[in-house]
Amino acid sequence: MDDLELIDLYFARDEKAIQETDLKYGRLCFTVAINILGNDEDSEECVNDTYLSVWNTIPPTRPNNFMAFICKITRNLSLKRMDYNKALKRTPVSYVSFTELEDVLPDTRISPDTDNKEIGRLISEFLHHEKAEARAVFIRKYWFFDSISDIAARYSFSESKVKSMLYHSRNKLREYLKKEGVEI
Amino acid sequence: MRKPRIVDAMNYIDDDLVSWAVEYRRVPLPNRLFRKPFLRACACLCVIALIFGFVFLQGRDNVISSPFVLTAYAATEDNNTMANVLERGKKVPISTFETENGLSGFVVSCNKTDDEMPSSIIIIAYDNNKHGHITGIKGIQKDPTQNYYFFIPGENETEPYTLPLFLTDIETNLICQYKVTISQTNGSYYAELVEENIMERITNSPPSQ
């Protein structure tokens, strides 16, 4: 079933929409969640919360890109869950990626006037100018929080190559943001 | 550890980038190399050149060059004699000559492969009564490096006349088969080498004792 038919099912308030979404994107959503949470049980819950959120959002929202839409909801819910878990002193694997990203844009004390949406737009612009391989590796690492070994296996790179690509991309992004007025 | 701000900002990147990253597969090296049309064209040309080169080299090994050169003789208007080398697909002038004993025919010669043997004139005629022995041809000075073939077409034979020649070169162990046709155009005769086959001579080696 294609995404347009899937969205139509949500608009028709047909519960089959959830089943079809799970069939098509359940695995992807679970990957996003488990990369952030590192826990099967929490990830399952996040995926189920994602379906509920999608059910409540469509309608009236009609997403142009359903795959990105559902992944973003899963990512947001997983990050919120991670904050909650952090309060319970649990340590998720994605903290490794966070450490690396701290150098790029640490917290809201940096450029407080620029909102996250604007920074997101600048990152998109930056990524569009990157080479396809570097772009894919960056997104897989810092959006999906895939491990270095998973990325290396996915794109047939060595782990050191992936690390090197990420290092250069981070530095370039930092320079790019600085140039665009997001001072670090 | 605090969550860096960029983690939240990343959630606002274009939807297309996210879905692209899900579906992106790295193209294998050969496909990446040949993505550009001119590189594809170059690769095709290289392959074609390799194939042709291979076929040419293979073929060249099997080609045996002919040890004989055929020459056709024609009388010119100023009563001289012109000798023209016969080549495949090329028509050269030829004319009739007479012998001392009154025979008339076309003359073709070929180089001798055995220098110790004397130069000879061989009559090739379809009519048995035209056979005989001739020592010279009027208008042609005998060249000691050539063997001559005096071709007398049959009376009932129609043009183009066909002159078959089988020549053997013992030194290189080759048998050469030639076919020369003679036809008339605008009142003049022209000879053309239409067939040339070179084969290795099969010899029975004496039984070893």
mmCIF file of C-alpha atoms in Angstrom:
data_model
loop_
_atom_site.group_PDB
_atom_site.id
_atom_site.type_symbol
_atom_site.label_atom_id
_atom_site.label_comp_id
_atom_site.label_asym_id
_atom_site.label_seq_id
_atom_site.Cartn_x
_atom_site.Cartn_y
_atom_site.Cartn_z
ATOM 1 C CA MET A 1 0.000 0.000 0.000
ATOM 2 C CA ASP A 2 1.412 3.401 -0.890
ATOM 3 C CA ASP A 3 1.581 6.349 1.473
ATOM 4 C CA LEU A 4 -1.320 8.229 -0.123
ATOM 5 C CA GLU A 5 -3.658 5.272 0.408
ATOM 6 C CA LEU A 6 -2.376 4.978 3.960
ATOM 7 C CA ILE A 7 -3.139 8.646 4.668
ATOM 8 C CA ASP A 8 -6.593 8.190 3.124
ATOM 9 C CA LEU A 9 -7.241 5.394 5.617
ATOM 10 C CA TYR A 10 -6.374 7.789 8.473
ATOM 11 C CA PHE A 11 -8.714 10.369 7.007
ATOM 12 C CA ALA A 12 -11.433 7.719 6.784
ATOM 13 C CA ARG A 13 -10.714 6.898 10.460
ATOM 14 C CA ASP A 14 -10.163 3.287 9.444
ATOM 15 C CA GLU A 15 -8.264 1.377 12.134
ATOM 16 C CA LYS A 16 -6.648 -0.689 9.391
ATOM 17 C CA ALA A 17 -4.416 2.391 8.927
ATOM 18 C CA ILE A 18 -2.496 1.496 12.122
ATOM 19 C CA GLN A 19 -1.969 -2.111 10.976
ATOM 20 C CA GLU A 20 -0.764 -0.992 7.577
ATOM 21 C CA THR A 21 1.537 1.616 9.133
ATOM 22 C CA ASP A 22 3.004 -1.004 11.442
ATOM 23 C CA LEU A 23 3.469 -3.357 8.507
ATOM 24 C CA LYS A 24 5.237 -0.748 6.404
ATOM 25 C CA TYR A 25 7.083 1.424 8.920
ATOM 26 C CA GLY A 26 7.038 -0.530 12.193
ATOM 27 C CA ARG A 27 10.569 -1.831 11.764
ATOM 28 C CA LEU A 28 11.936 1.576 10.773
ATOM 29 C CA CYS A 29 10.282 3.298 13.733
ATOM 30 C CA PHE A 30 11.582 0.618 16.077
ATOM 31 C CA THR A 31 15.129 1.148 14.757
ATOM 32 C CA VAL A 32 14.860 4.893 15.360
ATOM 33 C CA ALA A 33 13.577 4.312 18.885
ATOM 34 C CA ILE A 34 16.032 1.612 19.918
ATOM 35 C CA ASN A 35 19.002 3.616 18.607
ATOM 36 C CA ILE A 36 18.034 6.359 21.055
ATOM 37 C CA LEU A 37 16.743 4.329 23.965
ATOM 38 C CA GLY A 38 18.763 1.115 23.680
ATOM 39 C CA ASN A 39 15.902 -0.788 25.253
ATOM 40 C CA ASP A 40 13.375 -3.075 23.520
ATOM 41 C CA GLU A 41 10.547 -2.472 25.932
ATOM 42 C CA ASP A 42 10.798 1.325 25.860
ATOM 43 C CA SER A 43 11.238 1.272 22.104
ATOM 44 C CA GLU A 44 8.080 -0.814 21.601
ATOM 45 C CA GLU A 45 6.184 1.657 23.745
ATOM 46 C CA CYS A 46 7.547 4.572 21.771
ATOM 47 C CA VAL A 47 6.502 2.969 18.501
ATOM 48 C CA ASN A 48 2.987 2.416 19.839
ATOM 49 C CA ASP A 49 2.887 6.030 21.054
ATOM 50 C CA THR A 50 3.964 7.050 17.575
ATOM 51 C CA TYR A 51 0.949 5.272 16.016
ATOM 52 C CA LEU A 52 -1.351 6.966 18.505
ATOM 53 C CA SER A 53 0.212 10.350 17.736
ATOM 54 C CA VAL A 54 -0.155 9.786 14.000
ATOM 55 C CA TRP A 55 -3.801 8.741 14.501
ATOM 56 C CA ASN A 56 -4.458 11.942 16.433
ATOM 57 C CA THR A 57 -2.577 14.181 14.011
ATOM 58 C CA ILE A 58 -4.055 12.877 10.747
ATOM 59 C CA PRO A 59 -6.499 14.475 10.074
ATOM 60 C CA PRO A 60 -6.322 17.444 9.861
ATOM 61 C CA THR A 61 -2.589 17.229 8.965
ATOM 62 C CA ARG A 62 -1.860 15.687 5.568
ATOM 63 C CA PRO A 63 1.904 14.991 5.528
ATOM 64 C CA ASN A 64 3.734 15.375 2.238
ATOM 65 C CA ASN A 65 6.349 12.831 3.227
ATOM 66 C CA PHE A 66 4.745 10.207 5.420
ATOM 67 C CA MET A 67 7.959 8.280 6.053
ATOM 68 C CA ALA A 68 9.813 11.343 7.367
ATOM 69 C CA PHE A 69 6.699 12.432 9.276
ATOM 70 C CA ILE A 70 6.379 9.174 11.214
ATOM 71 C CA CYS A 71 10.132 8.921 11.805
ATOM 72 C CA LYS A 72 10.200 12.454 13.231
ATOM 73 C CA ILE A 73 7.378 11.620 15.642
ATOM 74 C CA THR A 74 9.212 8.477 16.777
ATOM 75 C CA ARG A 75 12.450 10.411 17.192
ATOM 76 C CA ASN A 76 10.776 13.166 19.229
ATOM 77 C CA LEU A 77 8.962 10.692 21.461
ATOM 78 C CA SER A 78 12.139 8.650 21.941
ATOM 79 C CA LEU A 79 14.170 11.727 22.888
ATOM 80 C CA LYS A 80 11.486 12.721 25.408
ATOM 81 C CA ARG A 81 11.506 9.198 26.783
ATOM 82 C CA MET A 82 15.287 9.372 26.981
ATOM 83 C CA ASP A 83 15.050 12.551 29.081
ATOM 84 C CA TYR A 84 12.636 10.731 31.364
ATOM 85 C CA ASN A 85 14.956 7.731 31.575
ATOM 86 C CA LYS A 86 17.870 10.019 32.283
ATOM 87 C CA ALA A 87 16.068 11.208 35.341
ATOM 88 C CA LEU A 88 15.920 7.546 36.381
ATOM 89 C CA LYS A 89 19.728 7.324 35.843
ATOM 90 C CA ARG A 90 19.553 5.061 32.813
ATOM 91 C CA THR A 91 22.311 5.466 30.234
ATOM 92 C CA PRO A 92 21.278 5.076 26.583
ATOM 93 C CA VAL A 93 23.794 4.333 23.817
ATOM 94 C CA SER A 94 22.977 7.508 21.912
ATOM 95 C CA TYR A 95 24.899 9.549 24.477
ATOM 96 C CA VAL A 96 28.002 8.834 22.422
ATOM 97 C CA SER A 97 26.594 10.815 19.509
ATOM 98 C CA PHE A 98 25.556 13.613 21.831
ATOM 99 C CA THR A 99 29.113 14.003 23.095
ATOM 100 C CA GLU A 100 30.334 14.440 19.543
ATOM 101 C CA LEU A 101 27.601 16.945 18.695
ATOM 102 C CA GLU A 102 28.275 19.090 21.739
ATOM 103 C CA ASP A 103 31.181 20.696 19.902
ATOM 104 C CA VAL A 104 28.911 21.789 17.064
ATOM 105 C CA LEU A 105 26.096 23.482 18.993
ATOM 106 C CA PRO A 106 26.122 22.790 22.746
ATOM 107 C CA ASP A 107 23.035 24.436 24.243
ATOM 108 C CA THR A 108 20.539 27.285 24.084
ATOM 109 C CA ARG A 109 23.051 29.754 25.503
ATOM 110 C CA ILE A 110 24.507 29.781 22.006
ATOM 111 C CA SER A 111 22.535 32.069 19.673
ATOM 112 C CA PRO A 112 19.447 32.188 21.889
ATOM 113 C CA ASP A 113 17.652 34.371 19.331
ATOM 114 C CA THR A 114 17.878 31.760 16.600
ATOM 115 C CA ASP A 115 15.190 29.116 16.991
ATOM 116 C CA ASN A 116 15.738 25.422 16.345
ATOM 117 C CA LYS A 117 13.628 25.547 13.213
ATOM 118 C CA GLU A 118 15.999 28.115 11.677
ATOM 119 C CA ILE A 119 19.033 26.065 12.705
ATOM 120 C CA GLY A 120 17.358 22.996 11.214
ATOM 121 C CA ARG A 121 16.955 24.899 7.941
ATOM 122 C CA LEU A 122 20.645 25.860 7.982
ATOM 123 C CA ILE A 123 21.650 22.247 8.655
ATOM 124 C CA SER A 124 19.454 21.146 5.719
ATOM 125 C CA GLU A 125 21.163 23.691 3.489
ATOM 126 C CA PHE A 126 24.559 22.515 4.658
ATOM 127 C CA LEU A 127 23.661 18.867 4.049
ATOM 128 C CA HIS A 128 22.340 19.591 0.568
ATOM 129 C CA HIS A 129 25.798 20.901 -0.331
ATOM 130 C CA GLU A 130 27.593 17.877 1.077
ATOM 131 C CA LYS A 131 28.520 14.854 -1.013
ATOM 132 C CA ALA A 132 25.857 12.123 -0.989
ATOM 133 C CA GLU A 133 27.968 9.670 1.003
ATOM 134 C CA ALA A 134 28.969 12.214 3.678
ATOM 135 C CA ARG A 135 25.372 13.445 3.872
ATOM 136 C CA ALA A 136 23.966 9.953 4.285
ATOM 137 C CA VAL A 137 26.524 9.052 6.952
ATOM 138 C CA PHE A 138 25.815 12.283 8.863
ATOM 139 C CA ILE A 139 22.032 11.783 8.832
ATOM 140 C CA ARG A 140 22.307 8.106 9.749
ATOM 141 C CA LYS A 141 24.511 9.012 12.683
ATOM 142 C CA TYR A 142 22.925 12.188 14.078
ATOM 143 C CA TRP A 143 19.324 11.808 13.042
ATOM 144 C CA PHE A 144 18.821 8.060 13.266
ATOM 145 C CA PHE A 145 21.619 7.579 15.838
ATOM 146 C CA ASP A 146 22.912 4.468 14.044
ATOM 147 C CA SER A 147 26.136 3.059 15.474
ATOM 148 C CA ILE A 148 29.417 3.504 13.604
ATOM 149 C CA SER A 149 29.570 -0.234 12.903
ATOM 150 C CA ASP A 150 26.021 -0.239 11.482
ATOM 151 C CA ILE A 151 26.799 2.688 9.193
ATOM 152 C CA ALA A 152 30.053 1.082 8.074
ATOM 153 C CA ALA A 153 28.205 -2.151 7.248
ATOM 154 C CA ARG A 154 25.329 -0.325 5.502
ATOM 155 C CA TYR A 155 27.582 1.662 3.161
ATOM 156 C CA SER A 156 30.529 -0.771 2.902
ATOM 157 C CA PHE A 157 32.969 1.632 4.552
ATOM 158 C CA SER A 158 35.537 0.869 7.214
ATOM 159 C CA GLU A 159 34.661 2.143 10.683
ATOM 160 C CA SER A 160 37.648 4.495 10.639
ATOM 161 C CA LYS A 161 36.432 5.949 7.358
ATOM 162 C CA VAL A 162 32.998 6.606 8.858
ATOM 163 C CA LYS A 163 34.579 8.268 11.910
ATOM 164 C CA SER A 164 36.741 10.410 9.691
ATOM 165 C CA MET A 165 33.768 11.452 7.509
ATOM 166 C CA LEU A 166 31.752 12.401 10.586
ATOM 167 C CA TYR A 167 34.665 14.355 12.063
ATOM 168 C CA HIS A 168 35.056 16.399 8.884
ATOM 169 C CA SER A 169 31.301 16.924 8.500
ATOM 170 C CA ARG A 170 30.992 18.163 12.089
ATOM 171 C CA ASN A 171 33.829 20.631 11.610
ATOM 172 C CA LYS A 172 32.396 21.867 8.343
ATOM 173 C CA LEU A 173 28.937 22.231 9.890
ATOM 174 C CA ARG A 174 30.350 24.213 12.781
ATOM 175 C CA GLU A 175 32.127 26.548 10.371
ATOM 176 C CA TYR A 176 28.986 26.828 8.253
ATOM 177 C CA LEU A 177 26.795 27.732 11.221
ATOM 178 C CA LYS A 178 29.378 30.280 12.360
ATOM 179 C CA LYS A 179 29.384 31.817 8.890
ATOM 180 C CA GLU A 180 25.579 32.005 8.950
ATOM 181 C CA GLY A 181 25.632 33.897 12.233
ATOM 182 C CA VAL A 182 25.078 31.058 14.687
ATOM 183 C CA GLU A 183 28.068 31.833 16.839
ATOM 184 C CA ILE A 184 29.529 29.003 18.883
ATOM 185 C CA MET B 1 25.006 14.886 30.283
ATOM 186 C CA ARG B 2 22.842 17.566 28.731
ATOM 187 C CA LYS B 3 21.260 16.955 25.357
ATOM 188 C CA PRO B 4 23.013 19.288 22.879
ATOM 189 C CA ARG B 5 20.742 21.808 21.216
ATOM 190 C CA ILE B 6 21.657 20.556 17.790
ATOM 191 C CA VAL B 7 19.913 17.240 18.516
ATOM 192 C CA ASP B 8 16.594 19.082 18.711
ATOM 193 C CA ALA B 9 17.498 21.332 15.776
ATOM 194 C CA MET B 10 18.211 18.236 13.670
ATOM 195 C CA ASN B 11 14.539 17.309 13.996
ATOM 196 C CA TYR B 12 13.730 20.292 11.758
ATOM 197 C CA ILE B 13 15.830 19.210 8.807
ATOM 198 C CA ASP B 14 13.982 18.682 5.516
ATOM 199 C CA ASP B 15 11.690 15.679 5.366
ATOM 200 C CA ASP B 16 13.241 14.811 2.016
ATOM 201 C CA LEU B 17 16.673 14.432 3.604
ATOM 202 C CA VAL B 18 15.298 11.989 6.162
ATOM 203 C CA SER B 19 13.478 9.799 3.642
ATOM 204 C CA TRP B 20 16.444 10.061 1.260
ATOM 205 C CA ALA B 21 18.779 8.758 3.991
ATOM 206 C CA VAL B 22 16.439 5.805 4.610
ATOM 207 C CA GLU B 23 16.413 4.829 0.973
ATOM 208 C CA TYR B 24 19.956 5.804 0.009
ATOM 209 C CA ARG B 25 22.136 2.911 -1.071
ATOM 210 C CA ARG B 26 25.736 3.454 -2.001
ATOM 211 C CA VAL B 27 26.230 2.768 -5.694
ATOM 212 C CA PRO B 28 28.872 0.079 -6.337
ATOM 213 C CA LEU B 29 32.193 1.372 -7.668
ATOM 214 C CA PRO B 30 31.822 0.117 -11.285
ATOM 215 C CA ASN B 31 28.396 1.790 -11.571
ATOM 216 C CA ARG B 32 29.767 5.019 -10.097
ATOM 217 C CA LEU B 33 32.647 4.979 -12.545
ATOM 218 C CA PHE B 34 30.413 4.528 -15.558
ATOM 219 C CA ARG B 35 27.706 6.977 -14.483
ATOM 220 C CA LYS B 36 29.061 9.633 -16.832
ATOM 221 C CA PRO B 37 28.048 8.991 -20.480
ATOM 222 C CA PHE B 38 31.464 9.858 -21.918
ATOM 223 C CA LEU B 39 33.149 7.352 -19.594
ATOM 224 C CA ARG B 40 30.619 4.732 -20.676
ATOM 225 C CA ALA B 41 31.362 5.568 -24.317
ATOM 226 C CA CYS B 42 35.128 5.369 -23.679
ATOM 227 C CA ALA B 43 34.721 1.997 -22.001
ATOM 228 C CA CYS B 44 32.652 0.722 -24.943
ATOM 229 C CA LEU B 45 35.285 1.935 -27.406
ATOM 230 C CA CYS B 46 38.037 0.267 -25.402
ATOM 231 C CA VAL B 47 36.121 -3.026 -25.396
ATOM 232 C CA ILE B 48 35.477 -2.775 -29.157
ATOM 233 C CA ALA B 49 39.150 -1.921 -29.774
ATOM 234 C CA LEU B 50 40.219 -4.876 -27.645
ATOM 235 C CA ILE B 51 37.899 -7.244 -29.517
ATOM 236 C CA PHE B 52 39.087 -5.971 -32.906
ATOM 237 C CA GLY B 53 42.714 -6.104 -31.789
ATOM 238 C CA PHE B 54 42.281 -9.650 -30.570
ATOM 239 C CA VAL B 55 40.524 -10.769 -33.757
ATOM 240 C CA PHE B 56 43.157 -9.007 -35.892
ATOM 241 C CA LEU B 57 46.048 -10.615 -34.034
ATOM 242 C CA GLN B 58 44.350 -14.001 -34.098
ATOM 243 C CA GLY B 59 43.696 -13.652 -37.826
ATOM 244 C CA ARG B 60 47.204 -12.442 -38.544
ATOM 245 C CA ASP B 61 48.637 -15.610 -37.114
ATOM 246 C CA ASN B 62 46.679 -17.661 -39.650
ATOM 247 C CA VAL B 63 47.411 -15.499 -42.720
ATOM 248 C CA ILE B 64 50.069 -16.981 -44.963
ATOM 249 C CA SER B 65 51.367 -14.548 -47.499
ATOM 250 C CA SER B 66 51.620 -15.760 -51.040
ATOM 251 C CA PRO B 67 55.161 -16.513 -52.214
ATOM 252 C CA PHE B 68 54.147 -15.864 -55.836
ATOM 253 C CA VAL B 69 53.538 -12.665 -57.751
ATOM 254 C CA LEU B 70 51.487 -13.010 -60.921
ATOM 255 C CA THR B 71 52.087 -10.695 -63.837
ATOM 256 C CA ALA B 72 49.902 -10.145 -66.888
ATOM 257 C CA TYR B 73 51.373 -8.956 -70.189
ATOM 258 C CA ALA B 74 49.826 -6.544 -72.671
ATOM 259 C CA ALA B 75 51.077 -5.044 -75.924
ATOM 260 C CA THR B 76 51.035 -1.270 -76.044
ATOM 261 C CA GLU B 77 50.165 0.876 -79.064
ATOM 262 C CA ASP B 78 53.842 1.611 -79.731
ATOM 263 C CA ASN B 79 54.564 -2.132 -80.052
ATOM 264 C CA ASN B 80 56.173 -2.391 -76.629
ATOM 265 C CA THR B 81 55.143 -4.838 -73.912
ATOM 266 C CA MET B 82 53.692 -3.763 -70.609
ATOM 267 C CA ALA B 83 53.863 -6.038 -67.516
ATOM 268 C CA ASN B 84 51.224 -5.497 -64.815
ATOM 269 C CA VAL B 85 51.147 -7.220 -61.449
ATOM 270 C CA LEU B 86 47.850 -8.967 -60.786
ATOM 271 C CA GLU B 87 46.147 -8.084 -57.544
ATOM 272 C CA ARG B 88 42.799 -9.162 -56.187
ATOM 273 C CA GLY B 89 39.957 -6.954 -57.316
ATOM 274 C CA LYS B 90 42.112 -4.967 -59.733
ATOM 275 C CA LYS B 91 41.717 -5.235 -63.500
ATOM 276 C CA VAL B 92 44.896 -4.874 -65.511
ATOM 277 C CA PRO B 93 45.323 -4.821 -69.307
ATOM 278 C CA ILE B 94 46.223 -8.072 -71.050
ATOM 279 C CA SER B 95 46.505 -8.924 -74.718
ATOM 280 C CA THR B 96 47.222 -11.858 -76.975
ATOM 281 C CA PHE B 97 50.721 -12.747 -78.112
ATOM 282 C CA GLU B 98 51.919 -15.134 -80.760
ATOM 283 C CA THR B 99 54.518 -17.808 -80.565
ATOM 284 C CA GLU B 100 57.068 -18.819 -83.190
ATOM 285 C CA ASN B 101 54.957 -21.833 -84.134
ATOM 286 C CA GLY B 102 51.829 -19.742 -84.740
ATOM 287 C CA LEU B 103 49.925 -20.171 -81.477
ATOM 288 C CA SER B 104 48.053 -17.200 -80.086
ATOM 289 C CA GLY B 105 47.178 -16.676 -76.428
ATOM 290 C CA PHE B 106 47.340 -14.564 -73.280
ATOM 291 C CA VAL B 107 50.536 -14.507 -71.221
ATOM 292 C CA VAL B 108 50.768 -14.575 -67.457
ATOM 293 C CA SER B 109 53.958 -15.134 -65.527
ATOM 294 C CA CYS B 110 54.942 -15.817 -61.960
ATOM 295 C CA ASN B 111 58.230 -15.573 -60.127
ATOM 296 C CA LYS B 112 60.309 -18.710 -59.755
ATOM 297 C CA THR B 113 60.888 -19.961 -56.262
ATOM 298 C CA ASP B 114 63.732 -22.228 -57.274
ATOM 299 C CA ASP B 115 66.551 -20.234 -58.858
ATOM 300 C CA GLU B 116 68.373 -23.358 -60.034
ATOM 301 C CA MET B 117 65.522 -24.410 -62.314
ATOM 302 C CA PRO B 118 65.471 -22.852 -65.790
ATOM 303 C CA SER B 119 62.701 -20.473 -66.843
ATOM 304 C CA SER B 120 59.849 -22.251 -68.611
ATOM 305 C CA ILE B 121 56.822 -21.575 -70.789
ATOM 306 C CA ILE B 122 53.807 -23.731 -70.049
ATOM 307 C CA ILE B 123 50.878 -23.904 -72.426
ATOM 308 C CA ILE B 124 47.446 -23.994 -70.854
ATOM 309 C CA ALA B 125 44.842 -24.815 -73.480
ATOM 310 C CA TYR B 126 41.438 -26.417 -73.399
ATOM 311 C CA ASP B 127 41.831 -27.852 -76.901
ATOM 312 C CA ASN B 128 44.175 -30.838 -76.967
ATOM 313 C CA ASN B 129 45.450 -30.066 -80.451
ATOM 314 C CA LYS B 130 46.892 -26.766 -79.218
ATOM 315 C CA HIS B 131 49.494 -28.526 -77.123
ATOM 316 C CA GLY B 132 53.083 -28.329 -78.219
ATOM 317 C CA HIS B 133 56.470 -27.026 -77.278
ATOM 318 C CA ILE B 134 57.317 -23.355 -77.499
ATOM 319 C CA THR B 135 60.625 -21.752 -76.755
ATOM 320 C CA GLY B 136 59.704 -18.091 -77.152
ATOM 321 C CA ILE B 137 56.844 -15.613 -77.320
ATOM 322 C CA LYS B 138 56.981 -12.835 -79.843
ATOM 323 C CA GLY B 139 57.225 -9.428 -78.132
ATOM 324 C CA ILE B 140 58.211 -10.799 -74.719
ATOM 325 C CA GLN B 141 61.809 -11.021 -73.722
ATOM 326 C CA LYS B 142 62.243 -14.023 -71.478
ATOM 327 C CA ASP B 143 63.089 -13.059 -67.907
ATOM 328 C CA PRO B 144 65.115 -15.832 -66.156
ATOM 329 C CA THR B 145 63.355 -15.124 -62.833
ATOM 330 C CA GLN B 146 59.904 -15.881 -64.277
ATOM 331 C CA ASN B 147 57.925 -18.914 -65.360
ATOM 332 C CA TYR B 148 55.443 -18.136 -68.149
ATOM 333 C CA TYR B 149 51.937 -19.471 -68.719
ATOM 334 C CA PHE B 150 50.644 -19.234 -72.273
ATOM 335 C CA PHE B 151 46.868 -19.445 -72.064
ATOM 336 C CA ILE B 152 44.880 -20.377 -75.144
ATOM 337 C CA PRO B 153 41.124 -20.171 -74.559
ATOM 338 C CA GLY B 154 38.991 -22.853 -76.154
ATOM 339 C CA GLU B 155 37.304 -22.020 -79.445
ATOM 340 C CA ASN B 156 33.867 -22.557 -78.002
ATOM 341 C CA GLU B 157 34.700 -20.878 -74.731
ATOM 342 C CA THR B 158 32.860 -17.651 -73.937
ATOM 343 C CA GLU B 159 34.075 -14.664 -71.969
ATOM 344 C CA PRO B 160 35.132 -14.219 -69.303
ATOM 345 C CA TYR B 161 37.872 -16.773 -69.840
ATOM 346 C CA THR B 162 39.074 -18.492 -66.713
ATOM 347 C CA LEU B 163 42.699 -19.331 -66.159
ATOM 348 C CA PRO B 164 43.284 -21.633 -63.180
ATOM 349 C CA LEU B 165 46.805 -21.888 -61.784
ATOM 350 C CA PHE B 166 48.181 -24.275 -59.182
ATOM 351 C CA LEU B 167 51.665 -23.353 -58.046
ATOM 352 C CA THR B 168 53.786 -25.179 -55.526
ATOM 353 C CA ASP B 169 56.532 -23.709 -53.430
ATOM 354 C CA ILE B 170 58.591 -26.562 -52.019
ATOM 355 C CA GLU B 171 60.732 -24.341 -49.840
ATOM 356 C CA THR B 172 57.790 -22.994 -47.830
ATOM 357 C CA ASN B 173 55.741 -26.168 -48.377
ATOM 358 C CA LEU B 174 52.783 -24.255 -49.820
ATOM 359 C CA ILE B 175 50.311 -24.888 -52.600
ATOM 360 C CA CYS B 176 48.842 -21.744 -54.102
ATOM 361 C CA GLN B 177 45.662 -21.839 -56.109
ATOM 362 C CA TYR B 178 44.828 -18.828 -58.265
ATOM 363 C CA LYS B 179 41.983 -18.045 -60.582
ATOM 364 C CA VAL B 180 42.439 -15.303 -63.160
ATOM 365 C CA THR B 181 39.575 -14.156 -65.361
ATOM 366 C CA ILE B 182 40.042 -12.417 -68.685
ATOM 367 C CA SER B 183 37.247 -10.359 -70.144
ATOM 368 C CA GLN B 184 36.891 -7.809 -72.900
ATOM 369 C CA THR B 185 35.825 -4.220 -72.262
ATOM 370 C CA ASN B 186 35.627 -1.615 -75.058
ATOM 371 C CA GLY B 187 37.653 -3.836 -77.390
ATOM 372 C CA SER B 188 40.501 -4.385 -74.912
ATOM 373 C CA TYR B 189 41.128 -7.389 -72.709
ATOM 374 C CA TYR B 190 41.551 -7.072 -68.954
ATOM 375 C CA ALA B 191 42.754 -9.687 -66.480
ATOM 376 C CA GLU B 192 41.669 -9.892 -62.878
ATOM 377 C CA LEU B 193 42.819 -12.100 -60.028
ATOM 378 C CA VAL B 194 39.531 -13.318 -58.573
ATOM 379 C CA GLU B 195 40.615 -16.129 -56.313
ATOM 380 C CA GLU B 196 43.696 -16.815 -54.262
ATOM 381 C CA ASN B 197 43.934 -19.765 -51.900
ATOM 382 C CA ILE B 198 47.063 -20.758 -50.098
ATOM 383 C CA MET B 199 47.296 -24.115 -48.400
ATOM 384 C CA GLU B 200 49.986 -26.032 -46.678
ATOM 385 C CA ARG B 201 51.243 -28.981 -48.639
ATOM 386 C CA ILE B 202 50.604 -32.295 -46.926
ATOM 387 C CA THR B 203 53.584 -34.567 -47.338
ATOM 388 C CA ASN B 204 54.009 -38.103 -46.167
ATOM 389 C CA SER B 205 57.180 -38.317 -44.127
ATOM 390 C CA PRO B 206 59.230 -41.456 -44.789
ATOM 391 C CA PRO B 207 58.698 -44.185 -42.206
ATOM 392 C CA SER B 208 61.382 -44.173 -39.520
ATOM 393 C CA GLN B 209 63.547 -47.190 -39.296
#
